[in-house]
Amino acid sequence: MDGAKRKAIEAAGWKVGDAADFLEMSDEERQLLETRAELAQAVRRQREARHLSQKQLGAMLKTSQPRVAKIERAAADVSLDQLVRAFTIAGGRIVVKTARTKVKQGQKPATPKKTLVLEVATSKSPE
């Protein structure tokens, strides 16, 4: 939505937001939802990059094709562990990067910020 349209809507007394705003989600809930969605998309991209069918990935995970379909759409009954496991078994790589900040003398050290990076390999072929 462009800025002019947004201003016009707000001027008419309406609020502009996304589904998370409507559901009044906390920042933590938003992060979890975004992480689940990103991981699910990464599982699919990784599976497709390796030219695997959902059935083949299911066999690698010791589960069924319908379960892989649920994993790839981040269904509510799919845990974060299952998403991570599917991604790594499909050949994806997870890298956690920690950024340290300098602390001035006499100040309490800040908690290091961590970033989760999902790497999708495109050259691996199915085993």
mmCIF file of C-alpha atoms in Angstrom:
data_model
loop_
_atom_site.group_PDB
_atom_site.id
_atom_site.type_symbol
_atom_site.label_atom_id
_atom_site.label_comp_id
_atom_site.label_asym_id
_atom_site.label_seq_id
_atom_site.Cartn_x
_atom_site.Cartn_y
_atom_site.Cartn_z
ATOM 1 C CA MET A 1 0.000 0.000 0.000
ATOM 2 C CA ASP A 2 1.423 3.379 -0.927
ATOM 3 C CA GLY A 3 1.763 6.204 1.583
ATOM 4 C CA ALA A 4 -1.018 8.359 0.117
ATOM 5 C CA LYS A 5 -3.558 5.547 0.278
ATOM 6 C CA ARG A 6 -2.526 4.705 3.833
ATOM 7 C CA LYS A 7 -2.892 8.335 4.930
ATOM 8 C CA ALA A 8 -6.331 8.570 3.309
ATOM 9 C CA ILE A 9 -7.503 5.428 5.094
ATOM 10 C CA GLU A 10 -6.156 6.636 8.441
ATOM 11 C CA ALA A 11 -7.684 10.097 7.874
ATOM 12 C CA ALA A 12 -11.060 8.387 7.435
ATOM 13 C CA GLY A 13 -10.661 6.951 10.944
ATOM 14 C CA TRP A 14 -9.501 3.451 10.044
ATOM 15 C CA LYS A 15 -6.428 1.664 11.366
ATOM 16 C CA VAL A 16 -3.950 0.070 8.979
ATOM 17 C CA GLY A 17 -2.129 -3.079 10.055
ATOM 18 C CA ASP A 18 -1.489 -6.714 9.342
ATOM 19 C CA ALA A 19 -3.020 -9.921 10.682
ATOM 20 C CA ALA A 20 -0.648 -9.908 13.648
ATOM 21 C CA ASP A 21 -1.848 -6.408 14.579
ATOM 22 C CA PHE A 22 -5.464 -7.567 14.323
ATOM 23 C CA LEU A 23 -4.725 -10.567 16.551
ATOM 24 C CA GLU A 24 -2.766 -8.329 18.963
ATOM 25 C CA MET A 25 0.271 -10.608 18.820
ATOM 26 C CA SER A 26 3.298 -9.803 20.953
ATOM 27 C CA ASP A 27 6.723 -9.320 19.355
ATOM 28 C CA GLU A 28 7.694 -12.802 20.537
ATOM 29 C CA GLU A 29 4.588 -14.352 18.953
ATOM 30 C CA ARG A 30 5.282 -12.495 15.705
ATOM 31 C CA GLN A 31 8.886 -13.736 15.673
ATOM 32 C CA LEU A 32 7.797 -17.320 16.272
ATOM 33 C CA LEU A 33 5.178 -17.129 13.519
ATOM 34 C CA GLU A 34 7.667 -15.598 11.068
ATOM 35 C CA THR A 35 10.312 -18.200 11.993
ATOM 36 C CA ARG A 36 7.871 -21.067 11.431
ATOM 37 C CA ALA A 37 6.781 -19.636 8.069
ATOM 38 C CA GLU A 38 10.375 -19.026 6.922
ATOM 39 C CA LEU A 39 11.462 -22.515 7.973
ATOM 40 C CA ALA A 40 8.515 -24.112 6.176
ATOM 41 C CA GLN A 41 9.375 -22.212 2.978
ATOM 42 C CA ALA A 42 13.042 -23.159 3.390
ATOM 43 C CA VAL A 43 12.112 -26.857 3.695
ATOM 44 C CA ARG A 44 10.236 -26.671 0.405
ATOM 45 C CA ARG A 45 12.999 -24.711 -1.367
ATOM 46 C CA GLN A 46 15.623 -27.161 -0.110
ATOM 47 C CA ARG A 47 13.555 -30.190 -1.132
ATOM 48 C CA GLU A 48 12.987 -28.742 -4.604
ATOM 49 C CA ALA A 49 16.665 -27.759 -4.952
ATOM 50 C CA ARG A 50 17.590 -31.403 -4.378
ATOM 51 C CA HIS A 51 14.878 -32.563 -6.796
ATOM 52 C CA LEU A 52 13.158 -34.574 -4.083
ATOM 53 C CA SER A 53 9.451 -35.330 -4.037
ATOM 54 C CA GLN A 54 7.497 -34.952 -0.819
ATOM 55 C CA LYS A 55 7.283 -38.745 -0.729
ATOM 56 C CA GLN A 56 11.085 -39.076 -0.988
ATOM 57 C CA LEU A 57 11.653 -36.520 1.764
ATOM 58 C CA GLY A 58 9.024 -38.311 3.840
ATOM 59 C CA ALA A 59 10.989 -41.554 3.502
ATOM 60 C CA MET A 60 14.161 -39.756 4.623
ATOM 61 C CA LEU A 61 12.261 -38.374 7.630
ATOM 62 C CA LYS A 62 10.585 -41.739 8.281
ATOM 63 C CA THR A 63 7.170 -40.131 7.870
ATOM 64 C CA SER A 64 4.468 -39.852 5.210
ATOM 65 C CA GLN A 65 4.045 -37.567 2.192
ATOM 66 C CA PRO A 66 0.970 -35.880 3.759
ATOM 67 C CA ARG A 67 3.074 -35.081 6.834
ATOM 68 C CA VAL A 68 5.735 -33.458 4.628
ATOM 69 C CA ALA A 69 2.973 -31.362 3.027
ATOM 70 C CA LYS A 70 1.933 -30.225 6.529
ATOM 71 C CA ILE A 71 5.559 -29.430 7.380
ATOM 72 C CA GLU A 72 5.885 -27.317 4.219
ATOM 73 C CA ARG A 73 2.853 -25.245 5.161
ATOM 74 C CA ALA A 74 3.846 -24.966 8.854
ATOM 75 C CA ALA A 75 0.581 -26.517 10.043
ATOM 76 C CA ALA A 76 -0.291 -25.862 13.682
ATOM 77 C CA ASP A 77 0.475 -29.467 14.678
ATOM 78 C CA VAL A 78 4.021 -29.292 13.254
ATOM 79 C CA SER A 79 6.635 -28.442 15.884
ATOM 80 C CA LEU A 80 9.616 -26.174 15.370
ATOM 81 C CA ASP A 81 11.806 -29.247 15.941
ATOM 82 C CA GLN A 82 10.103 -31.043 13.055
ATOM 83 C CA LEU A 83 10.628 -28.039 10.776
ATOM 84 C CA VAL A 84 14.330 -27.834 11.657
ATOM 85 C CA ARG A 85 14.790 -31.592 11.266
ATOM 86 C CA ALA A 86 13.070 -31.626 7.858
ATOM 87 C CA PHE A 87 15.213 -28.699 6.692
ATOM 88 C CA THR A 88 18.497 -30.285 7.750
ATOM 89 C CA ILE A 89 17.623 -33.768 6.484
ATOM 90 C CA ALA A 90 16.748 -32.201 3.127
ATOM 91 C CA GLY A 91 20.313 -30.859 3.088
ATOM 92 C CA GLY A 92 19.798 -27.371 4.477
ATOM 93 C CA ARG A 93 22.246 -25.799 6.862
ATOM 94 C CA ILE A 94 21.401 -23.666 9.886
ATOM 95 C CA VAL A 95 23.935 -21.114 11.074
ATOM 96 C CA VAL A 96 23.490 -19.146 14.289
ATOM 97 C CA LYS A 97 25.505 -15.932 14.284
ATOM 98 C CA THR A 98 26.153 -14.033 17.489
ATOM 99 C CA ALA A 99 26.890 -10.320 17.437
ATOM 100 C CA ARG A 100 28.738 -9.014 20.466
ATOM 101 C CA THR A 101 28.535 -5.384 21.439
ATOM 102 C CA LYS A 102 31.294 -3.453 23.156
ATOM 103 C CA VAL A 103 30.573 -2.564 26.761
ATOM 104 C CA LYS A 104 31.838 0.614 28.371
ATOM 105 C CA GLN A 105 33.672 0.237 31.646
ATOM 106 C CA GLY A 106 31.277 0.036 34.574
ATOM 107 C CA GLN A 107 28.260 -0.942 32.480
ATOM 108 C CA LYS A 108 26.464 -4.250 32.577
ATOM 109 C CA PRO A 109 27.220 -6.392 29.501
ATOM 110 C CA ALA A 110 24.340 -6.574 27.059
ATOM 111 C CA THR A 111 22.952 -9.934 26.041
ATOM 112 C CA PRO A 112 24.570 -10.923 22.729
ATOM 113 C CA LYS A 113 22.173 -10.728 19.788
ATOM 114 C CA LYS A 114 21.806 -13.931 17.812
ATOM 115 C CA THR A 115 20.710 -14.255 14.220
ATOM 116 C CA LEU A 116 19.447 -17.460 12.653
ATOM 117 C CA VAL A 117 20.546 -17.943 9.046
ATOM 118 C CA LEU A 118 19.036 -20.663 6.862
ATOM 119 C CA GLU A 119 21.251 -21.762 3.991
ATOM 120 C CA VAL A 120 19.586 -23.579 1.109
ATOM 121 C CA ALA A 121 22.007 -25.682 -0.947
ATOM 122 C CA THR A 122 21.190 -25.942 -4.635
ATOM 123 C CA SER A 123 23.815 -28.323 -5.957
ATOM 124 C CA LYS A 124 23.176 -31.502 -3.948
ATOM 125 C CA SER A 125 21.326 -34.293 -5.688
ATOM 126 C CA PRO A 126 19.155 -36.897 -3.945
ATOM 127 C CA GLU A 127 20.958 -39.806 -2.319
#
